């Protein structure tokens, strides 16, 4: 789950729907699990869109199509492109576990629900906020050419549609950027601060 | 600026992460069985030990049976959690007050009574009612499991500083008006989300006049107003309560600590993000009629028109109805809000010499073994009827007085 970010250049999976909530990302019945088994959550990502009641794949859902249904790998289908207000609804972190578990590294949208955005960041999935225009052009581009590639440059904080060459800058706070570039989470960060913690304790004693 | 909240918070800042959260030092972490197992798993996966095990205290208090604590726990999920806490505490070298330990109880009752929660401290626990410890003059708040792991590993957490709110209650509280009435009245005024995003300092002469038990109840219920936490500046009442407690400083260290604690107050020039002032004389004894603690009214009042119909339907009440004179089905005394000795003294003073009516089910649940022992020492279990109110049969109580302890499962 923890992995370094640098520059990702990959084809995408389009999900041109707005207000995709966390219950659609991972239905509530999968919250009973007591462990954080990535494969389990990844296998059940978008469960009720992907499979019918009998567990049979629904043919027309994007993750079941020949073009977009291949598992993400280096340079291939690592980027999910979703409509406005992605990840609304319940604050369940399981939604981010499912996206990470499936293998997505980046989600591009024009707006993310606040809590879900943080959950993605904490689980090493990068939420990239782009303008409405950039998003619309990207959806149109993928419809015309399923193998359109997008370049996400984390150090430079830019996202580029490689078909058109259009580029935008995205927001990322300095601390989280440091964590992503170095594959560190909050606890790793704190463990690195031991000298500072000891100095603080010493200063308090004096 | 220059509020007591600022003073305590700022004195615990290890570093301000540029373009990110604050790294805050934590003086005391309490762990219970429900929100800690994944955090300990995390430490094991990283191969990390606790940085300051002496600052961490563990006790099962949520997923635990209310009586028959000396017997094995029947529910396998509960048993697994309680057993895991004991194992984890042993593995990581942490103090653990197990189920039958004389020091066991609800964390928010035990922490203050053992002197583990002290003025000026930062205190966290994976439970929203951690705000209770604010009564000692501490900054105390609930955290999530990933943050429990942060503190276990580094004695720090990463947090954004909340806004500060002053709630001043001035004047003298009327007869029969307790800390819980004050809290329910504030919730009625502010709603259950009125303090969301804030840390509350309770001030004013009515707050100063509360005992420590009363302050613990008031700070406990900060959460029910949506606040992250609430606290009362330490004063002579606090020092008197703490003196001689097991973990409170002793001798010269005590004098030094009190001298420091006396400096813990908001400056005259303190600026809060929000300030509210109330008149204590306006606060009546309260009762709630609905399905959340904000749905309260004076005990002799009528249910207001406009109260949520769904709640009233659930309760079987209607707008305009009075509750005074309504039949009582259950009596419950306990939990982290009201499981302390003063609550039992108040109860005993009301029921002394009276008989329980048939058809009333009563549960009296001391918040810790220490409270239970105090009840016995003061003979409160023998003031006529209360003994009969206890659920356990008398002969069983005589065999093993410790088995009488009954506690509420307090949810996280």
Tab-separated table of N, CA, C and O in Angstrom, chain B residues 75-128:
chain	number	residue	atom	x	y	z
B	75	UNK	N	-19.515	-13.592	25.489
B	75	UNK	CA	-19.490	-13.212	24.075
B	75	UNK	C	-18.068	-13.327	23.517
B	75	UNK	O	-17.148	-12.671	24.017
B	76	UNK	N	-17.856	-14.166	22.486
B	76	UNK	CA	-16.494	-14.407	22.010
B	76	UNK	C	-15.808	-13.161	21.437
B	76	UNK	O	-14.596	-13.002	21.592
B	77	UNK	N	-16.584	-12.259	20.799
B	77	UNK	CA	-15.970	-11.045	20.243
B	77	UNK	C	-15.462	-10.148	21.373
B	77	UNK	O	-14.341	-9.632	21.330
B	78	UNK	N	-16.276	-10.000	22.429
B	78	UNK	CA	-15.859	-9.203	23.590
B	78	UNK	C	-14.645	-9.812	24.261
B	78	UNK	O	-13.692	-9.119	24.615
B	79	UNK	N	-14.699	-11.120	24.431
B	79	UNK	CA	-13.600	-11.806	25.119
B	79	UNK	C	-12.296	-11.622	24.345
B	79	UNK	O	-11.246	-11.357	24.925
B	80	UNK	N	-12.379	-11.749	23.018
B	80	UNK	CA	-11.176	-11.611	22.194
B	80	UNK	C	-10.575	-10.216	22.358
B	80	UNK	O	-9.349	-10.063	22.457
B	81	UNK	N	-11.434	-9.202	22.418
B	81	UNK	CA	-10.928	-7.829	22.555
B	81	UNK	C	-10.286	-7.604	23.928
B	81	UNK	O	-9.219	-6.997	24.026
B	82	UNK	N	-10.962	-8.086	24.981
B	82	UNK	CA	-10.444	-7.892	26.338
B	82	UNK	C	-9.118	-8.644	26.501
B	82	UNK	O	-8.153	-8.119	27.064
B	83	UNK	N	-9.057	-9.862	25.983
B	83	UNK	CA	-7.825	-10.646	26.065
B	83	UNK	C	-6.699	-9.982	25.272
B	83	UNK	O	-5.542	-9.974	25.697
B	84	UNK	N	-7.046	-9.426	24.090
B	84	UNK	CA	-6.024	-8.792	23.251
B	84	UNK	C	-5.396	-7.601	23.968
B	84	UNK	O	-4.186	-7.392	23.904
B	85	UNK	N	-6.215	-6.832	24.682
B	85	UNK	CA	-5.676	-5.659	25.391
B	85	UNK	C	-4.656	-6.095	26.439
B	85	UNK	O	-3.580	-5.504	26.566
B	86	UNK	N	-4.997	-7.142	27.173
B	86	UNK	CA	-4.083	-7.627	28.212
B	86	UNK	C	-2.759	-8.098	27.593
B	86	UNK	O	-1.680	-7.772	28.067
B	87	UNK	N	-2.882	-8.858	26.489
B	87	UNK	CA	-1.689	-9.353	25.795
B	87	UNK	C	-0.843	-8.197	25.269
B	87	UNK	O	0.369	-8.170	25.422
B	88	UNK	N	-1.517	-7.241	24.636
B	88	UNK	CA	-0.793	-6.100	24.065
B	88	UNK	C	-0.091	-5.288	25.141
B	88	UNK	O	1.042	-4.850	24.961
B	89	UNK	N	-0.789	-5.075	26.274
B	89	UNK	CA	-0.192	-4.299	27.368
B	89	UNK	C	1.073	-5.001	27.868
B	89	UNK	O	2.100	-4.368	28.102
B	90	UNK	N	0.979	-6.325	27.997
B	90	UNK	CA	2.138	-7.078	28.483
B	90	UNK	C	3.280	-6.978	27.476
B	90	UNK	O	4.407	-6.678	27.818
B	91	UNK	N	2.960	-7.208	26.204
B	91	UNK	CA	4.001	-7.205	25.158
B	91	UNK	C	4.717	-5.851	25.072
B	91	UNK	O	5.919	-5.783	24.870
B	92	UNK	N	3.952	-4.753	25.232
B	92	UNK	CA	4.558	-3.430	25.048
B	92	UNK	C	4.919	-2.751	26.373
B	92	UNK	O	5.297	-1.584	26.403
B	93	UNK	N	4.787	-3.523	27.481
B	93	UNK	CA	5.235	-3.015	28.778
B	93	UNK	C	4.386	-1.873	29.340
B	93	UNK	O	4.918	-0.920	29.910
B	94	UNK	N	3.078	-1.977	29.157
B	94	UNK	CA	2.191	-0.904	29.611
B	94	UNK	C	1.417	-1.328	30.860
B	94	UNK	O	1.127	-2.512	31.042
B	95	UNK	N	1.093	-0.375	31.711
B	95	UNK	CA	0.276	-0.658	32.894
B	95	UNK	C	-1.127	-1.048	32.446
B	95	UNK	O	-1.708	-0.396	31.583
B	96	UNK	N	-1.648	-2.116	33.033
B	96	UNK	CA	-2.954	-2.643	32.621
B	96	UNK	C	-3.772	-2.971	33.857
B	96	UNK	O	-3.314	-3.710	34.727
B	97	UNK	N	-4.951	-2.384	33.978
B	97	UNK	CA	-5.864	-2.721	35.070
B	97	UNK	C	-6.941	-3.630	34.502
B	97	UNK	O	-7.906	-3.157	33.893
B	98	UNK	N	-6.751	-4.935	34.677
B	98	UNK	CA	-7.667	-5.922	34.095
B	98	UNK	C	-9.025	-5.951	34.777
B	98	UNK	O	-9.286	-5.200	35.723
B	99	UNK	N	-9.861	-6.883	34.311
B	99	UNK	CA	-11.258	-6.912	34.739
B	99	UNK	C	-11.462	-6.980	36.260
B	99	UNK	O	-12.305	-6.304	36.799
B	100	UNK	N	-10.722	-7.829	36.961
B	100	UNK	CA	-10.950	-7.971	38.395
B	100	UNK	C	-9.917	-7.208	39.221
B	100	UNK	O	-9.815	-7.368	40.431
B	101	UNK	N	-9.125	-6.387	38.572
B	101	UNK	CA	-8.111	-5.590	39.277
B	101	UNK	C	-8.822	-4.536	40.125
B	101	UNK	O	-9.761	-3.885	39.657
B	102	UNK	N	-8.394	-4.339	41.380
B	102	UNK	CA	-9.057	-3.336	42.229
B	102	UNK	C	-8.984	-1.920	41.655
B	102	UNK	O	-9.733	-1.041	42.083
B	103	UNK	N	-8.095	-1.692	40.710
B	103	UNK	CA	-7.974	-0.368	40.085
B	103	UNK	C	-8.785	-0.250	38.804
B	103	UNK	O	-8.767	0.790	38.154
B	104	UNK	N	-9.480	-1.319	38.389
B	104	UNK	CA	-10.238	-1.253	37.137
B	104	UNK	C	-11.480	-0.375	37.289
B	104	UNK	O	-11.974	-0.151	38.393
B	105	UNK	N	-11.946	0.085	36.186
B	105	UNK	CA	-13.163	0.898	36.145
B	105	UNK	C	-13.242	1.574	34.800
B	105	UNK	O	-12.460	1.256	33.896
B	106	UNK	N	-14.179	2.494	34.655
B	106	UNK	CA	-14.268	3.270	33.423
B	106	UNK	C	-13.090	4.250	33.406
B	106	UNK	O	-12.863	4.973	34.390
B	107	UNK	N	-12.343	4.262	32.325
B	107	UNK	CA	-11.141	5.090	32.223
B	107	UNK	C	-11.403	6.524	32.689
B	107	UNK	O	-10.598	7.122	33.394
B	108	UNK	N	-12.556	7.064	32.292
B	108	UNK	CA	-12.827	8.471	32.594
B	108	UNK	C	-13.212	8.691	34.059
B	108	UNK	O	-13.362	9.819	34.504
B	109	UNK	N	-13.381	7.600	34.791
B	109	UNK	CA	-13.571	7.699	36.234
B	109	UNK	C	-12.230	7.425	36.927
B	109	UNK	O	-11.833	8.119	37.862
B	110	UNK	N	-11.516	6.413	36.423
B	110	UNK	CA	-10.276	5.970	37.058
B	110	UNK	C	-9.148	7.010	36.899
B	110	UNK	O	-8.406	7.268	37.855
B	111	UNK	N	-9.021	7.593	35.711
B	111	UNK	CA	-7.923	8.542	35.450
B	111	UNK	C	-7.855	9.659	36.484
B	111	UNK	O	-6.815	9.856	37.128
B	112	UNK	N	-8.965	10.376	36.694
B	112	UNK	CA	-8.957	11.431	37.714
B	112	UNK	C	-8.767	10.882	39.128
B	112	UNK	O	-8.002	11.441	39.913
B	113	UNK	N	-9.439	9.776	39.475
B	113	UNK	CA	-9.404	9.331	40.875
B	113	UNK	C	-8.027	8.792	41.261
B	113	UNK	O	-7.687	8.762	42.426
B	114	UNK	N	-7.214	8.368	40.303
B	114	UNK	CA	-5.862	7.920	40.629
B	114	UNK	C	-4.830	9.035	40.485
B	114	UNK	O	-3.642	8.825	40.681
B	115	UNK	N	-5.283	10.214	40.082
B	115	UNK	CA	-4.338	11.315	39.890
B	115	UNK	C	-3.496	11.145	38.643
B	115	UNK	O	-2.415	11.717	38.514
B	116	UNK	N	-3.987	10.335	37.688
B	116	UNK	CA	-3.271	10.143	36.425
B	116	UNK	C	-3.506	11.324	35.488
B	116	UNK	O	-2.685	11.625	34.625
B	117	UNK	N	-4.665	11.966	35.638
B	117	UNK	CA	-4.998	13.130	34.808
B	117	UNK	C	-4.757	14.374	35.643
B	117	UNK	O	-5.388	14.560	36.681
B	118	UNK	N	-3.820	15.210	35.211
B	118	UNK	CA	-3.403	16.362	36.018
B	118	UNK	C	-3.543	17.662	35.232
B	118	UNK	O	-3.565	17.659	34.004
B	119	UNK	N	-3.626	18.786	35.963
B	119	UNK	CA	-3.742	20.087	35.295
B	119	UNK	C	-2.603	20.332	34.307
B	119	UNK	O	-1.461	19.922	34.551
B	120	UNK	N	-2.932	20.973	33.199
B	120	UNK	CA	-1.908	21.361	32.227
B	120	UNK	C	-1.507	20.270	31.267
B	120	UNK	O	-0.716	20.496	30.356
B	121	UNK	N	-2.029	19.051	31.485
B	121	UNK	CA	-1.647	17.927	30.621
B	121	UNK	C	-2.389	17.954	29.288
B	121	UNK	O	-3.464	18.534	29.176
B	122	UNK	N	-1.816	17.268	28.287
B	122	UNK	CA	-2.570	16.858	27.103
B	122	UNK	C	-2.886	15.377	27.286
B	122	UNK	O	-2.000	14.578	27.607
B	123	UNK	N	-4.170	15.024	27.110
B	123	UNK	CA	-4.631	13.662	27.393
B	123	UNK	C	-5.480	13.180	26.215
B	123	UNK	O	-6.374	13.906	25.766
B	124	UNK	N	-5.202	11.985	25.710
B	124	UNK	CA	-6.012	11.444	24.617
B	124	UNK	C	-6.382	9.989	24.886
B	124	UNK	O	-5.732	9.298	25.673
B	125	UNK	N	-7.442	9.551	24.211
B	125	UNK	CA	-7.916	8.170	24.310
B	125	UNK	C	-8.831	7.951	23.108
B	125	UNK	O	-9.443	8.904	22.617
B	126	UNK	N	-8.912	6.725	22.646
B	126	UNK	CA	-9.775	6.433	21.499
B	126	UNK	C	-11.228	6.382	21.908
B	126	UNK	O	-11.896	5.358	21.770
B	127	UNK	N	-11.715	7.482	22.448
B	127	UNK	CA	-13.092	7.561	22.939
B	127	UNK	C	-13.472	9.032	23.028
B	127	UNK	O	-12.751	9.833	23.613
B	128	UNK	N	-14.623	9.387	22.466
B	128	UNK	CA	-14.983	10.812	22.389
B	128	UNK	C	-15.112	11.459	23.767
B	128	UNK	O	-14.808	12.629	23.934
